Short mmCIF file of C-alpha atoms in Angstrom, two decimals:
data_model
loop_
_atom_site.label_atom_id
_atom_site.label_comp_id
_atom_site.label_asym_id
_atom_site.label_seq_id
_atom_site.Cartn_x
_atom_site.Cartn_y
_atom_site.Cartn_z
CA UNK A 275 32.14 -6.88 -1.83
CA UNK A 276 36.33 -6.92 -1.01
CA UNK A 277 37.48 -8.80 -4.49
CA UNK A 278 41.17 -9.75 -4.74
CA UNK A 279 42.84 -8.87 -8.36
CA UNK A 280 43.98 -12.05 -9.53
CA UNK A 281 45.71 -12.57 -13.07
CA UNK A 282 44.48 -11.71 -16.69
CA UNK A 283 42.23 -8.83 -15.00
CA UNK A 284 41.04 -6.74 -17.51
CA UNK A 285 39.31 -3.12 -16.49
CA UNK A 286 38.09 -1.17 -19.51
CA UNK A 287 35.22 0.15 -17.49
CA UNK A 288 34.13 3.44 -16.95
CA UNK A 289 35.49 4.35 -20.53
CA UNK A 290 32.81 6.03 -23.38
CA UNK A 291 31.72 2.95 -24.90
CA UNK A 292 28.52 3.19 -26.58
CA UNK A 293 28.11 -0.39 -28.66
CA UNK A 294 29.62 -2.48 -26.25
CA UNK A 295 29.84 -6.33 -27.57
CA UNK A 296 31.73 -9.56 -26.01
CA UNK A 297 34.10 -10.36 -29.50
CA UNK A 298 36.50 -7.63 -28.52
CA UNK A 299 37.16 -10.41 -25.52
CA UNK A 300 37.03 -13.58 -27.73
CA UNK A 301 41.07 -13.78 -27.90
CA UNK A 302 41.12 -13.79 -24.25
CA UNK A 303 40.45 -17.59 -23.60
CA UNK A 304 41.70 -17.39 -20.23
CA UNK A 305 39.89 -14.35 -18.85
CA UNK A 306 39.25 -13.97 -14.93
CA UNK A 307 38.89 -10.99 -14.21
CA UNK A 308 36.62 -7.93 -15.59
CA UNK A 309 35.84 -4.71 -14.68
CA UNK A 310 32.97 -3.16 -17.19
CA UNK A 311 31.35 -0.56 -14.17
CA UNK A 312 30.20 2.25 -16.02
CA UNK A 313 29.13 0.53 -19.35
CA UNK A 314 25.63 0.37 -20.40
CA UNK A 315 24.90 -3.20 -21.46
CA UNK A 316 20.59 -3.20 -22.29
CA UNK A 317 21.45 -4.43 -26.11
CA UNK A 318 23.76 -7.78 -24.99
CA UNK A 319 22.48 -11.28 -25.28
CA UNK A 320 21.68 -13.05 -22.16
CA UNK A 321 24.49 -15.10 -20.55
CA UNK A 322 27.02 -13.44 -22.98
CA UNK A 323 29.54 -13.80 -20.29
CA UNK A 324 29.12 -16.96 -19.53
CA UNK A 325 31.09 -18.82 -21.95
CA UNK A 326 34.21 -17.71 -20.71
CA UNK A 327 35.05 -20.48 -18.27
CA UNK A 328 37.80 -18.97 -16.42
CA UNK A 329 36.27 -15.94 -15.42
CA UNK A 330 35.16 -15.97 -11.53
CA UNK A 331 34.96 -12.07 -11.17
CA UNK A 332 32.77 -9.21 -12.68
CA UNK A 333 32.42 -6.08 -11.79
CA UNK A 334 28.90 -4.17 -13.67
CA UNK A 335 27.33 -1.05 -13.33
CA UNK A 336 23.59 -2.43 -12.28
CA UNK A 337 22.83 -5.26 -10.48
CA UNK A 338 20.44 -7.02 -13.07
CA UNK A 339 23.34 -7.14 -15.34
CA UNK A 340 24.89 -10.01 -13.33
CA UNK A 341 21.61 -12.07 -13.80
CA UNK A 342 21.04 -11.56 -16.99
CA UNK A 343 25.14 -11.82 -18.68
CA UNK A 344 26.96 -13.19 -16.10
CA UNK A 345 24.66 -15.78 -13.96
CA UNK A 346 26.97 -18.78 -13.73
CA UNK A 347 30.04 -16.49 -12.85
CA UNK A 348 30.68 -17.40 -9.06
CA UNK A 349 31.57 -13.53 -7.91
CA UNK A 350 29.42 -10.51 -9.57
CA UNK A 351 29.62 -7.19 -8.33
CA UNK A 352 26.93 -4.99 -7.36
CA UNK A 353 26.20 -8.03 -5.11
CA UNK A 354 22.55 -6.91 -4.59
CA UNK A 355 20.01 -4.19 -5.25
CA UNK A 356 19.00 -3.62 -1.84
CA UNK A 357 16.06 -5.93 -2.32
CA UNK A 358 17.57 -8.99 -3.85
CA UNK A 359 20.91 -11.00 -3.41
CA UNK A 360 22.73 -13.09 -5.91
CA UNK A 361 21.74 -16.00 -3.55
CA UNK A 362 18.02 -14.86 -2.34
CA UNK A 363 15.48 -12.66 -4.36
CA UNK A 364 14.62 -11.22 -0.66
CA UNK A 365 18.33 -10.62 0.78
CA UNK A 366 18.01 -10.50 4.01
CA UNK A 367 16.02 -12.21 6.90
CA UNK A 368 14.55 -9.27 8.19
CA UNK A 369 12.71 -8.61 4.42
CA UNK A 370 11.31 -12.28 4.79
CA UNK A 371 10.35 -12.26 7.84
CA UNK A 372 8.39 -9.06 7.04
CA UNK A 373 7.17 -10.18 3.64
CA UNK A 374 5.39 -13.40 5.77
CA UNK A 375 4.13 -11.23 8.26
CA UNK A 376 2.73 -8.10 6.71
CA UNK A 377 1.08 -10.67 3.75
CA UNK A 378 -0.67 -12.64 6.49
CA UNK A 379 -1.60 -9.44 8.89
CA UNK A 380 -2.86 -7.91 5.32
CA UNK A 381 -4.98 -10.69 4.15
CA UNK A 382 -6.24 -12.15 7.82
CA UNK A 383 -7.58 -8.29 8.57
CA UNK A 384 -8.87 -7.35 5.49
CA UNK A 385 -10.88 -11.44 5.44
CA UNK A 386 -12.51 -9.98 8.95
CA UNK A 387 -13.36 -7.22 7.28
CA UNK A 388 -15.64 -8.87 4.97
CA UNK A 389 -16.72 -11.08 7.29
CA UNK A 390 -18.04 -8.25 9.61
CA UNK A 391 -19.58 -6.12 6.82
CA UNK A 392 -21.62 -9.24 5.10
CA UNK A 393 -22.36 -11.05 8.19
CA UNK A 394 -23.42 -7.35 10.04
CA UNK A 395 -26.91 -5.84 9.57
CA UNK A 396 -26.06 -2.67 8.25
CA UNK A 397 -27.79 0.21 7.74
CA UNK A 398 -25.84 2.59 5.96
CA UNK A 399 -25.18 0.33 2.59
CA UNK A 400 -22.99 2.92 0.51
CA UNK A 401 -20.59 2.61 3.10
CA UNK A 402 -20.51 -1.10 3.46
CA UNK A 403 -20.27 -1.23 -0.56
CA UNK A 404 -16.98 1.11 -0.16
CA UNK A 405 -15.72 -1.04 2.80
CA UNK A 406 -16.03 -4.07 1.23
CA UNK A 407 -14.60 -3.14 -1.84
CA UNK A 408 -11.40 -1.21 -0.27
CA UNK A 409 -11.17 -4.70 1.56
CA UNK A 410 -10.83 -6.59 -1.63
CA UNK A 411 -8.43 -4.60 -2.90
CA UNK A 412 -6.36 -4.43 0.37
CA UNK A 413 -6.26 -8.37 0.66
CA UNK A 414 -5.14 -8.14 -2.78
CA UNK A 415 -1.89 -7.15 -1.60
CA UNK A 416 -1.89 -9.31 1.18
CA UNK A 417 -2.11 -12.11 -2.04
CA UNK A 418 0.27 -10.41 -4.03
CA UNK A 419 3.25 -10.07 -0.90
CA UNK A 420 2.41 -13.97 -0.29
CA UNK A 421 3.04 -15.36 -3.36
CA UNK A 422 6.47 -13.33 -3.32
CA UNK A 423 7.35 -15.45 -0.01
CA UNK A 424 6.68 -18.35 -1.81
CA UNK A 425 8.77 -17.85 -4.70
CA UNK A 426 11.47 -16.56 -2.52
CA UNK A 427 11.42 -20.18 -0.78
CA UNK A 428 11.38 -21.88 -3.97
CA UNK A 429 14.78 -19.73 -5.47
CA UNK A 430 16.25 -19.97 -2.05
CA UNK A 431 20.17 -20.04 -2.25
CA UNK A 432 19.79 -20.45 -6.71
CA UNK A 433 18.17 -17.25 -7.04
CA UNK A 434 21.20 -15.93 -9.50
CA UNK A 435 20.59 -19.20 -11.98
CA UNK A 436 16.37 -18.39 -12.10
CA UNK A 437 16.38 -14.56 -12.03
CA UNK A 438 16.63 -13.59 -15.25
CA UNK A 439 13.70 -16.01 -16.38
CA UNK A 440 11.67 -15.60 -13.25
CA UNK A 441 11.50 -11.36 -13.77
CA UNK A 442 10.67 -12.24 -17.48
CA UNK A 443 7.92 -14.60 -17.02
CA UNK A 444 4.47 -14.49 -17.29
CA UNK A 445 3.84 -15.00 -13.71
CA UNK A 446 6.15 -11.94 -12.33
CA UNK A 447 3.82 -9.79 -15.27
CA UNK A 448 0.90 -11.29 -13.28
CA UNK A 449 2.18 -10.59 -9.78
CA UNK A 450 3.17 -7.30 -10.75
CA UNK A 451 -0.40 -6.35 -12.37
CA UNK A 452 -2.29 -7.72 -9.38
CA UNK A 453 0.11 -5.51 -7.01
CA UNK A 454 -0.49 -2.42 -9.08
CA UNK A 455 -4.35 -3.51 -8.91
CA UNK A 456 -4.44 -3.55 -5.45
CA UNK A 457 -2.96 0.05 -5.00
CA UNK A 458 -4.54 2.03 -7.07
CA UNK A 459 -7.92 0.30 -6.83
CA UNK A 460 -7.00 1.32 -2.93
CA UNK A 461 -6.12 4.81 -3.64
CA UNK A 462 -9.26 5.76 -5.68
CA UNK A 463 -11.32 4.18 -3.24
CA UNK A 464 -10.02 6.35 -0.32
CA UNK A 465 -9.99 9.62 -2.38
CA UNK A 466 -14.13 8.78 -3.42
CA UNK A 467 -14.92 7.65 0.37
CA UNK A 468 -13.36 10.82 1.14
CA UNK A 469 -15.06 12.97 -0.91
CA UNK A 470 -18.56 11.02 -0.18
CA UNK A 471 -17.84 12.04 3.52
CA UNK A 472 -17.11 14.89 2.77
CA UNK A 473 -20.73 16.20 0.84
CA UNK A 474 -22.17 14.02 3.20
CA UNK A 475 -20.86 15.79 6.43
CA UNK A 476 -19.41 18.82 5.93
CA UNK A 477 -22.36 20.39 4.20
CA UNK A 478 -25.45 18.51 4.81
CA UNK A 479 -27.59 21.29 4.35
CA UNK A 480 -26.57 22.52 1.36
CA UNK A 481 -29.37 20.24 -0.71
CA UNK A 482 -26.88 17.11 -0.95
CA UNK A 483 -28.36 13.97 -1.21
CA UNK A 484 -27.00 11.17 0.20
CA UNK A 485 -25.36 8.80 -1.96
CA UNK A 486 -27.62 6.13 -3.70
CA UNK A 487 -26.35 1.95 -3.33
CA UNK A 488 -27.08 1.98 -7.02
CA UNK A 489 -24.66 5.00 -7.82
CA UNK A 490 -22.08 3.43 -4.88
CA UNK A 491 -21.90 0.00 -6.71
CA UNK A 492 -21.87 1.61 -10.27
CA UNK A 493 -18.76 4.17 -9.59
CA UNK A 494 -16.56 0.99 -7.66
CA UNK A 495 -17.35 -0.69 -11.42
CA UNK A 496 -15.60 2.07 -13.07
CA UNK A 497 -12.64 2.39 -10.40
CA UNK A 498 -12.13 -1.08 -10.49
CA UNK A 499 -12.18 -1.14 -14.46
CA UNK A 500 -9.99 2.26 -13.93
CA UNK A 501 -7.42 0.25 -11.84
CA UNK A 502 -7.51 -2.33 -14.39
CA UNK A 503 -6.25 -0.54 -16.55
CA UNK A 504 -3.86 1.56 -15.20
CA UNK A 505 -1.89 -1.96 -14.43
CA UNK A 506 -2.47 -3.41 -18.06
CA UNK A 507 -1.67 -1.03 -19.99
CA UNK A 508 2.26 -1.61 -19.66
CA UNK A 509 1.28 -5.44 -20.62
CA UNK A 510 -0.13 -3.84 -23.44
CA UNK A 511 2.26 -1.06 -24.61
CA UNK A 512 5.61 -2.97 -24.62
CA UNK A 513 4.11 -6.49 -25.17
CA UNK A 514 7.63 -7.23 -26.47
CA UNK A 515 9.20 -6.70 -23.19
CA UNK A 516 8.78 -7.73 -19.76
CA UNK A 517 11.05 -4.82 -18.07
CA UNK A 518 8.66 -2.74 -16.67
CA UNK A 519 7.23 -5.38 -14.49
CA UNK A 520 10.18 -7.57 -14.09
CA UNK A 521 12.56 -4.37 -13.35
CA UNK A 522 13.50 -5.92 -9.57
CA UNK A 523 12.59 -9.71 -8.29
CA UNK A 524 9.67 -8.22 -6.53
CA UNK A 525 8.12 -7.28 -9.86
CA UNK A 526 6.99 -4.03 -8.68
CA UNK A 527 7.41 -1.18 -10.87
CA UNK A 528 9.54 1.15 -8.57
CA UNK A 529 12.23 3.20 -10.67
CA UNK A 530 14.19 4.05 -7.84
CA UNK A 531 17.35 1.87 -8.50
CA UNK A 532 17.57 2.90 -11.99
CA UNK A 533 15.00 5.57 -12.47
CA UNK A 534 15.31 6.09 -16.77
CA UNK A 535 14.71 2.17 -17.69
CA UNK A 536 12.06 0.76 -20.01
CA UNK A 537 8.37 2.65 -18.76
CA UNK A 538 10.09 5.35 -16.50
CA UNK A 539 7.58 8.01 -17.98
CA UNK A 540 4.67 6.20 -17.18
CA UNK A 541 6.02 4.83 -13.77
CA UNK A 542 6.30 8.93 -12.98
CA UNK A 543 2.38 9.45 -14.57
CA UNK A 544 1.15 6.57 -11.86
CA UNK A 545 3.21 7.60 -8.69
CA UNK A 546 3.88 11.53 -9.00
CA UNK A 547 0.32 11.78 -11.06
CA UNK A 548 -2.48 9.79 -10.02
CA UNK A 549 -0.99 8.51 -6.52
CA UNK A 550 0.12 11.88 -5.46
CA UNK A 551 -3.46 14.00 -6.43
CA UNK A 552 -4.84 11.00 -4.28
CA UNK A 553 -3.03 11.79 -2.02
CA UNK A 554 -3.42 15.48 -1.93
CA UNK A 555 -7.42 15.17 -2.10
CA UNK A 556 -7.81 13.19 0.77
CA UNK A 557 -5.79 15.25 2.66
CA UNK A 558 -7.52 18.27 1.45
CA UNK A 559 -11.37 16.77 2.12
CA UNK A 560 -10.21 15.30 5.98
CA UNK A 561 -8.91 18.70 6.81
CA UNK A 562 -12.06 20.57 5.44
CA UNK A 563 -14.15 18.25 7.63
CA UNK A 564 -13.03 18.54 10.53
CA UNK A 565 -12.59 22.23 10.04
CA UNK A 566 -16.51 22.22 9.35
CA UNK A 567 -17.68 20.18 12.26
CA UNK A 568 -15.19 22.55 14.25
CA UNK A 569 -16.80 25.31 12.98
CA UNK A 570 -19.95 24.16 13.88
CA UNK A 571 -19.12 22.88 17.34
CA UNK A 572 -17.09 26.13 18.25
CA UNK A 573 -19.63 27.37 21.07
CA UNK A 574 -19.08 24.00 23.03
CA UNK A 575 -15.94 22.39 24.42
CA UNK A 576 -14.34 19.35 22.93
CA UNK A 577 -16.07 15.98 23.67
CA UNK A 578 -14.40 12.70 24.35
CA UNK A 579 -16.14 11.75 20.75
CA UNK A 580 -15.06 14.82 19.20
CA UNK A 581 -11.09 13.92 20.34
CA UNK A 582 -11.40 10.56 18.58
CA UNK A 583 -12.89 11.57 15.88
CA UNK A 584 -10.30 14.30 14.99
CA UNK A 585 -8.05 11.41 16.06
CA UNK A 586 -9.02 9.30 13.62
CA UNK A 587 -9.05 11.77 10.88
CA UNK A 588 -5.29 12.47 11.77
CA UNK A 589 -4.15 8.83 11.29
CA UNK A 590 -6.06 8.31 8.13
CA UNK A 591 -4.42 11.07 6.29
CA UNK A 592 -1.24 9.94 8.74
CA UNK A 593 -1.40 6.66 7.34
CA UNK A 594 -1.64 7.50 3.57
CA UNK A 595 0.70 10.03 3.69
CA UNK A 596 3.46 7.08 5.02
CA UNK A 597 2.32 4.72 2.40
CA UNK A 598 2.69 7.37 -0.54
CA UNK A 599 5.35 10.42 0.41
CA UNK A 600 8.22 8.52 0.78
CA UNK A 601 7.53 7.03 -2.55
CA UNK A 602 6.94 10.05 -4.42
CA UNK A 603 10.06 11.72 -2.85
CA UNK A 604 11.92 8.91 -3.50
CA UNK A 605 11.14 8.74 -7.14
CA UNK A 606 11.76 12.46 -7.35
CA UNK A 607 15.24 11.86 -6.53
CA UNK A 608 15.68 8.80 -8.19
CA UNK A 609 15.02 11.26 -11.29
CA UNK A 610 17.04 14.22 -10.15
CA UNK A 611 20.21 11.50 -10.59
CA UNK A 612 20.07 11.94 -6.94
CA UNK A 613 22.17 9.21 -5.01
CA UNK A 614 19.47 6.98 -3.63
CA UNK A 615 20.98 4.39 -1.09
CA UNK A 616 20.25 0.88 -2.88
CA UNK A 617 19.10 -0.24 0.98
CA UNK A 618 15.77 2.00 0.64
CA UNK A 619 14.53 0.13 -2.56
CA UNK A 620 13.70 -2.55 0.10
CA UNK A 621 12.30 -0.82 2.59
CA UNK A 622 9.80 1.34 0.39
CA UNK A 623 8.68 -2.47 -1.51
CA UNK A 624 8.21 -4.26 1.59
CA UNK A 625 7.27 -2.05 4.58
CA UNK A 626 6.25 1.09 3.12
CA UNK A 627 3.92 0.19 0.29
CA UNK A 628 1.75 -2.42 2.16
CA UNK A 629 1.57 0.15 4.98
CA UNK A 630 -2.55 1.18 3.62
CA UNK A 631 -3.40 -2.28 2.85
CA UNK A 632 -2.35 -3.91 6.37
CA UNK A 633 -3.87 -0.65 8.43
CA UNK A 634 -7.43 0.48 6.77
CA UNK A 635 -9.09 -2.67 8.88
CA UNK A 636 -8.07 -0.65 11.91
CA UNK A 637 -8.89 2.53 10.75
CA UNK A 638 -12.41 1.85 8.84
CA UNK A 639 -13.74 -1.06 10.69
CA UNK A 640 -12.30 -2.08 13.85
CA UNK A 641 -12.07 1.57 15.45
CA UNK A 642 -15.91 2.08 14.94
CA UNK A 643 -18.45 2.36 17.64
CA UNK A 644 -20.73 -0.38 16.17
CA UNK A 645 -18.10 -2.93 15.81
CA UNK A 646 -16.85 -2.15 19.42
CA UNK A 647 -20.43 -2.69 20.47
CA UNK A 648 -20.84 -6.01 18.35
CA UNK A 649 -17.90 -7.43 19.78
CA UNK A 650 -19.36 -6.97 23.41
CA UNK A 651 -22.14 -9.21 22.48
CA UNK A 652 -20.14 -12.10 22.12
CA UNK A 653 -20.19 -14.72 25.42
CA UNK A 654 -16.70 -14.47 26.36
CA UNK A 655 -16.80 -10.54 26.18
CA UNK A 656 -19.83 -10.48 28.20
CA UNK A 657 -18.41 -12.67 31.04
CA UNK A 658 -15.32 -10.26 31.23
CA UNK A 659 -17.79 -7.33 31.30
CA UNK A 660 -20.33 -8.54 34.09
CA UNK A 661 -17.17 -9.81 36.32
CA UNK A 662 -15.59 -6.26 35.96
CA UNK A 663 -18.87 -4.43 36.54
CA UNK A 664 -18.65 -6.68 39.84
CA UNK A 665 -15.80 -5.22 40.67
CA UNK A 666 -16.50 -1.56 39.90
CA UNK A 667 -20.01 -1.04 41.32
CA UNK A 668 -19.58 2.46 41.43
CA UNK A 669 -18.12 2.88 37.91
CA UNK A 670 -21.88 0.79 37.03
CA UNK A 671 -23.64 3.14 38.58
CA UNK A 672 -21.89 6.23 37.12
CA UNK A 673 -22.66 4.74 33.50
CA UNK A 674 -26.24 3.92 34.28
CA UNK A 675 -26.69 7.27 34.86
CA UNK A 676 -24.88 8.16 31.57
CA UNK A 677 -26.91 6.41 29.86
CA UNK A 678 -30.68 6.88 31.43
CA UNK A 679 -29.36 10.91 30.99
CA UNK A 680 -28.59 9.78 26.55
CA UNK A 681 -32.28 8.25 26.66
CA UNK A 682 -34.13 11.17 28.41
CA UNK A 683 -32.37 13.27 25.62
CA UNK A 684 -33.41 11.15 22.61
CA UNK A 685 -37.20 10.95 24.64
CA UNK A 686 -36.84 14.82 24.41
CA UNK A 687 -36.02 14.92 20.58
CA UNK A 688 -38.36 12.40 19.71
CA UNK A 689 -41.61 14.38 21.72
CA UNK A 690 -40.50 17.80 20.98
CA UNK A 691 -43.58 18.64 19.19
CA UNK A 692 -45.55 19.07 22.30
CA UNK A 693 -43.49 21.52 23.37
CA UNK A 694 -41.55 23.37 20.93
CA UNK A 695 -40.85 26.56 22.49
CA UNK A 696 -39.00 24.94 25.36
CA UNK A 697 -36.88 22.07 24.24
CA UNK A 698 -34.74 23.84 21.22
CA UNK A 699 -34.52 21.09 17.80
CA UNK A 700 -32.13 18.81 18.04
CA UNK A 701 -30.70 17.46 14.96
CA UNK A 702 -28.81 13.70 15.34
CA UNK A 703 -26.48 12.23 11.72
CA UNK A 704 -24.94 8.84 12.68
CA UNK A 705 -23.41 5.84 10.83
CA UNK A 706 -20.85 3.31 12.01
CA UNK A 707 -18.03 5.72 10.91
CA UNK A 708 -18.71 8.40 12.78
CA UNK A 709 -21.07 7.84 15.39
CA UNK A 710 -19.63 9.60 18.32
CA UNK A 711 -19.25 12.92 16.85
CA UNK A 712 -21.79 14.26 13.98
CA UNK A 713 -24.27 15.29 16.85
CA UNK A 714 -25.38 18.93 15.91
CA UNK A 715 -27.58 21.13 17.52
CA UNK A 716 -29.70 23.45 14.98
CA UNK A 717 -30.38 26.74 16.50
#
């Protein structure tokens, strides 16, 4: 912000002050101006500035400091955080337009999600159980990024007067625990369904069982007790203080802005420790199975099933890698004293860390070959279907033929006991994840 220097401007900023306190200014009834940039100021009380009348401009080193000392002074300086003005706790329209939509895209997918998976008869039920579960957690997001809307309509244009007691409330604590809920609930559950695929697919025949409901539902108990917590603990630990929670307006723990504040240590255990092994594993167990169904397909040419499957592979790990990386090299930096441009602090709370939540529907659900085929069974679908099948007689017949060719093979596998010597085994591992590809032939 461009400040003009009016009279009785005092600067003794930026000088190596290390008990800073307000009675050194007490003679200086009619104060305006004051320039304290470079002064720690974590041991003042709140609104110490504020009963000097006069004063219209401060200049502090952190952006919090003009909500907590200073919140009835009309010009504070830095202005905003990236994520919050003095004015708005989301500063810009394009961060509320995005917290509204990615909260409603989040929670509306993740609802259809459970919808499909309790309403669907399914046969694989570990799977569903994972589903279901990463679902919850995802919405809880969704939840979490539409409540922040809501208070950000409700401070609208007096966000610098209800700051200070909104980030150390009870409810920002809440919102904050839920969020952190909701993504590492999210993370564990990706790394387990990742290595549970992986067993399951890239050595079936190595005496592996498949996975038991029982054992499914009792290991989401202990992630989701795990998550737990992981997000209480802070509560717990510095019970006296609500900084670790209510850091930024968004009351998301990201130590980006200023990366040594109250709970940096175990902000750096939870996003360079457990998010980034996460992170690692499932990129480790997606690569090692598609290198084994590679392997195993390597005498035959690439299938249309095979490309989407590797396709899908690549966005999962694609798509995690988004949410997570830029956070871990952010906070890296952030702790290297790096210069991290205030701007990004927004961009990493609203777009990047919702990025999982809003697209596992796609990946886990929606993109499968059974719920493809149960949406064709709907009455509108089938209309569109028979009047295009009209139109493409050929293109019928051509998938008729496709498909009487699919049945003569599964006749073949089924009878091959009459004649084993000429119809070699044939060996066929489906579920609605991975239908179109795990089709091996056992020599």
């Amino acid at each position: 912000m461009d400040y003009q220097s009016p009279r009785n401007y005092r600067l003794i900023g930026y000088n190596p002050i290390e008990d800073f306190s307000t009675d050194v200014l007490d003679p200086l009834a009619n104060l305006r101006s004051l320039g304290v940039e470079g002064i720690k100021m974590d041991n003042l009380d709140k609104d110490s500035f504020n009963v000097f009348t006069s004063l219209d401009f401060i200049y502090f080193e952190k952006f919090h400091y003009c909500m907590t000392y200073a919140s009835k002074v009309q010009k504070c300086a830095p202005a905003t955080d990236g994520l919050s003005s003095l004015t708005h706790l989301l500063s810009t329209s394009m961060l509320k337009g995005a917290v509204w939509g990615i909260s409603c895209v989040t929670f509306i997918g993740n609802a259809f999600v459970l919808w499909e998976r309790f309403t669907a008869k399914d046969e694989n039920r570990v799977l569903s159980i994972l589903i279901k579960n990463l679902a919850v957690s995802d919405m809880l997001m969704g939840v979490y990024l539409f409540i922040i809307a809501l208070v950000d309509l409700q401070f609208r244009d007096n966000y610098n007067k209800e700051a200070n007691s909104w980030k150390s409330s009870w409810a920002c604590t809440f919102l904050g625990v839920l969020a952190m809920i909701s993504s590492e609930v999210s993370v564990l559950i990706l790394s387990f369904m990742s290595c549970e695929r992986f067993v399951l697919i890239a050595a079936p025949l190595k005496g592996h069982h498949a996975m038991k409901p029982q054992t499914a539902t009792a290991s989401i108990m202990i992630i989701w007790i795990i998550g737990f917590i992981l997000a209480v603990i802070p509560v717990i630990h510095w019970r006296n203080s609500t900084r670790f929670y209510g850091a930024n307006g968004m009351c998301f723990p990201f130590h980006i802005v200023d990366p040594y504040s109250i709970g940096w240590q175990y902000s750096a255990f939870i996003f360079l420790g457990v998010n980034l092994l996460g992170l690692i594993t499932i990129g480790y167990v997606y690569v090692g199975m598609f290198a084994s169904i590679w392997r195993t397909r390597h005498a035959t040419p690439l299938s249309a099933g095979d490309m989407e499957f590797a396709l899908r592979f690549f966005l999962i790990v694609l798509t995690d890698a988004t949410c997570w990386a830029p956070i871990i090299i952010l906070n890296i930096l952030a702790m290297m004293k790096y210069p991290v441009p205030a701007e990004l602090h927004a961009w990493v709370v609203v777009f990047v860390l919702p990025v999982n939540s809003a697209v596992n529907p796609l990946l886990y659900t929606f993109t499968t070959p059974k719920f493809r085929e149960r949406l064709i069974c709907f009455k509108f679908l089938s209309k569109i279907r028979n009047y295009v099948s009209r139109k493409h007689s050929s293109q019928e017949s051509q998938m008729s033929i496709t498909l009487s060719s699919r049945n003569l093979m599964f006749s073949i596998s089924s009878n091959k006991k009459n004649d084993p010597e000429k119809i070699p085994p044939l060996v066929i591992v489906e579920d609605d994840w991975n239908d179109d590809i795990m089709r091996r032939i056992v020599k």
